[in-house]
Amino acid sequence: PDHRPLYGRHVLVTAGPTHEPIDPVRYIANRSSGKQGFAIAAAAAAAGARVTLVAGPVALETPHGVDRIDVESAREMAEAVEAALPADVAVMVAAVADWRTRDIAGQKMKKARSGLPELVLAENPDILAGLAANDARPGLLIGFAAETENVIDNAKAKRARKGADWIVANDVSGAPKDSVMGSDHNRAHIVTADGVETLERMPKTELARALVARIAAYLETDETE
Ligand code: C5P
């Protein structure tokens, strides 16, 4: 068997949350440890790929053989992703904040007796959908979906809406207590044009290897067609 099936390929991965600053000490973010994305970057590198990992703020070590670019906000992440193109495969695992504050206070906001501050939000770019529409769209574009209900139907709809080839859907019902987030395990379904493959609950490192094996198989058949 080929131990480096992704040799010669460039794999682009996003991971972690984004932080959208409110003022110098506060931010808006989604829950995300970055573990799944880092595991995928590690597995792709182990399979021989050149890997660019665009990481939001997380406390994780850079996997061996991976080029890591650290970013804070969604707009920084979008920029770093574009700058990393072209790529053969992109796996968008980051839990990107949907909104940022329209304005960032230059100084720490103070508690006032006179009432509560109001945050005015603005929409962040959708990095996955942006890649799907990019002239340099990766040949295999994979998104993730964290869902608490109707996991597969929502993932199918997301696949179509965002223009991704595959969506890896996580069942995060029970979050933030039970769950997938921050844990070392994941329960996933891979939704493709051909249907849905449901994987058993497994460590995130193992899910990463399973996904990388499917990516390698896909690229191989794609080439011999
Ligand atoms: O719409 P939702 O956030 O559930 O979609 C999740 C997928 O889209 C993930 O692959 C995530 O990395 C990606 N995404 C993105 N940019 C955003 C929001 C989500 O790339 N602004």
PDB file of C-alpha atoms and ligand atoms in Angstrom, residues 14 30 74 77 91-98 124-130 142-147 158 161-162 167-168, ligand 1:
ATOM      1  CA  THR A  14      -8.837  25.916   8.595  1.00  0.00           C
ATOM      2  CA  ASN A  30     -17.843  30.187  18.742  1.00  0.00           C
ATOM      3  CA  ALA A  74     -12.783  35.782  10.222  1.00  0.00           C
ATOM      4  CA  MET A  77      -8.765  33.940   8.118  1.00  0.00           C
ATOM      5  CA  VAL A  91     -10.963  21.230   4.441  1.00  0.00           C
ATOM      6  CA  MET A  92     -12.754  24.047   6.228  1.00  0.00           C
ATOM      7  CA  VAL A  93     -13.046  22.942   9.824  1.00  0.00           C
ATOM      8  CA  ALA A  94     -12.915  26.315  11.556  1.00  0.00           C
ATOM      9  CA  ALA A  95     -15.908  27.466  13.566  1.00  0.00           C
ATOM     10  CA  VAL A  96     -15.949  30.914  12.030  1.00  0.00           C
ATOM     11  CA  ALA A  97     -17.975  33.553  13.847  1.00  0.00           C
ATOM     12  CA  ASP A  98     -20.893  34.572  11.670  1.00  0.00           C
ATOM     13  CA  ASN A 124     -18.534  38.075   8.292  1.00  0.00           C
ATOM     14  CA  PRO A 125     -17.465  36.629   4.946  1.00  0.00           C
ATOM     15  CA  ASP A 126     -18.319  32.953   4.449  1.00  0.00           C
ATOM     16  CA  ILE A 127     -14.889  31.490   3.746  1.00  0.00           C
ATOM     17  CA  LEU A 128     -16.171  28.137   2.481  1.00  0.00           C
ATOM     18  CA  ALA A 129     -18.720  29.658   0.110  1.00  0.00           C
ATOM     19  CA  GLY A 130     -16.099  32.147  -1.033  1.00  0.00           C
ATOM     20  CA  ILE A 142     -14.876  19.960   2.121  1.00  0.00           C
ATOM     21  CA  GLY A 143     -16.924  21.759   4.753  1.00  0.00           C
ATOM     22  CA  PHE A 144     -17.901  20.813   8.258  1.00  0.00           C
ATOM     23  CA  ALA A 145     -21.276  21.238   9.860  1.00  0.00           C
ATOM     24  CA  ALA A 146     -22.016  21.178  13.543  1.00  0.00           C
ATOM     25  CA  GLU A 147     -25.694  20.439  13.961  1.00  0.00           C
ATOM     26  CA  LYS A 158     -25.457  23.156   3.512  1.00  0.00           C
ATOM     27  CA  ARG A 161     -25.959  26.155  -0.425  1.00  0.00           C
ATOM     28  CA  LYS A 162     -22.217  26.564   0.035  1.00  0.00           C
ATOM     29  CA  ILE A 167     -19.864  18.072   4.159  1.00  0.00           C
ATOM     30  CA  VAL A 168     -18.701  16.299   7.284  1.00  0.00           C
TER      31      VAL A 168
HETATM   32  O1  C5P B   1     -22.943  27.794   8.079  1.00  0.00           O
HETATM   33  P1  C5P B   1     -22.066  27.018   9.000  1.00  0.00           P
HETATM   34  O2  C5P B   1     -21.203  27.903   9.876  1.00  0.00           O
HETATM   35  O3  C5P B   1     -22.762  25.975   9.792  1.00  0.00           O
HETATM   36  O4  C5P B   1     -21.084  26.234   8.031  1.00  0.00           O
HETATM   37  C1  C5P B   1     -20.046  25.481   8.515  1.00  0.00           C
HETATM   38  C2  C5P B   1     -18.992  25.309   7.475  1.00  0.00           C
HETATM   39  O5  C5P B   1     -18.736  26.546   6.806  1.00  0.00           O
HETATM   40  C3  C5P B   1     -17.661  24.923   8.076  1.00  0.00           C
HETATM   41  O6  C5P B   1     -16.938  24.195   7.102  1.00  0.00           O
HETATM   42  C4  C5P B   1     -17.025  26.281   8.340  1.00  0.00           C
HETATM   43  O7  C5P B   1     -15.613  26.194   8.436  1.00  0.00           O
HETATM   44  C5  C5P B   1     -17.467  27.058   7.135  1.00  0.00           C
HETATM   45  N1  C5P B   1     -17.624  28.504   7.360  1.00  0.00           N
HETATM   46  C6  C5P B   1     -16.744  29.393   6.765  1.00  0.00           C
HETATM   47  N2  C5P B   1     -16.917  30.746   6.934  1.00  0.00           N
HETATM   48  C7  C5P B   1     -17.937  31.211   7.690  1.00  0.00           C
HETATM   49  C8  C5P B   1     -18.836  30.316   8.293  1.00  0.00           C
HETATM   50  C9  C5P B   1     -18.647  28.975   8.119  1.00  0.00           C
HETATM   51  O8  C5P B   1     -15.813  28.944   6.089  1.00  0.00           O
HETATM   52  N3  C5P B   1     -18.074  32.533   7.833  1.00  0.00           N
END
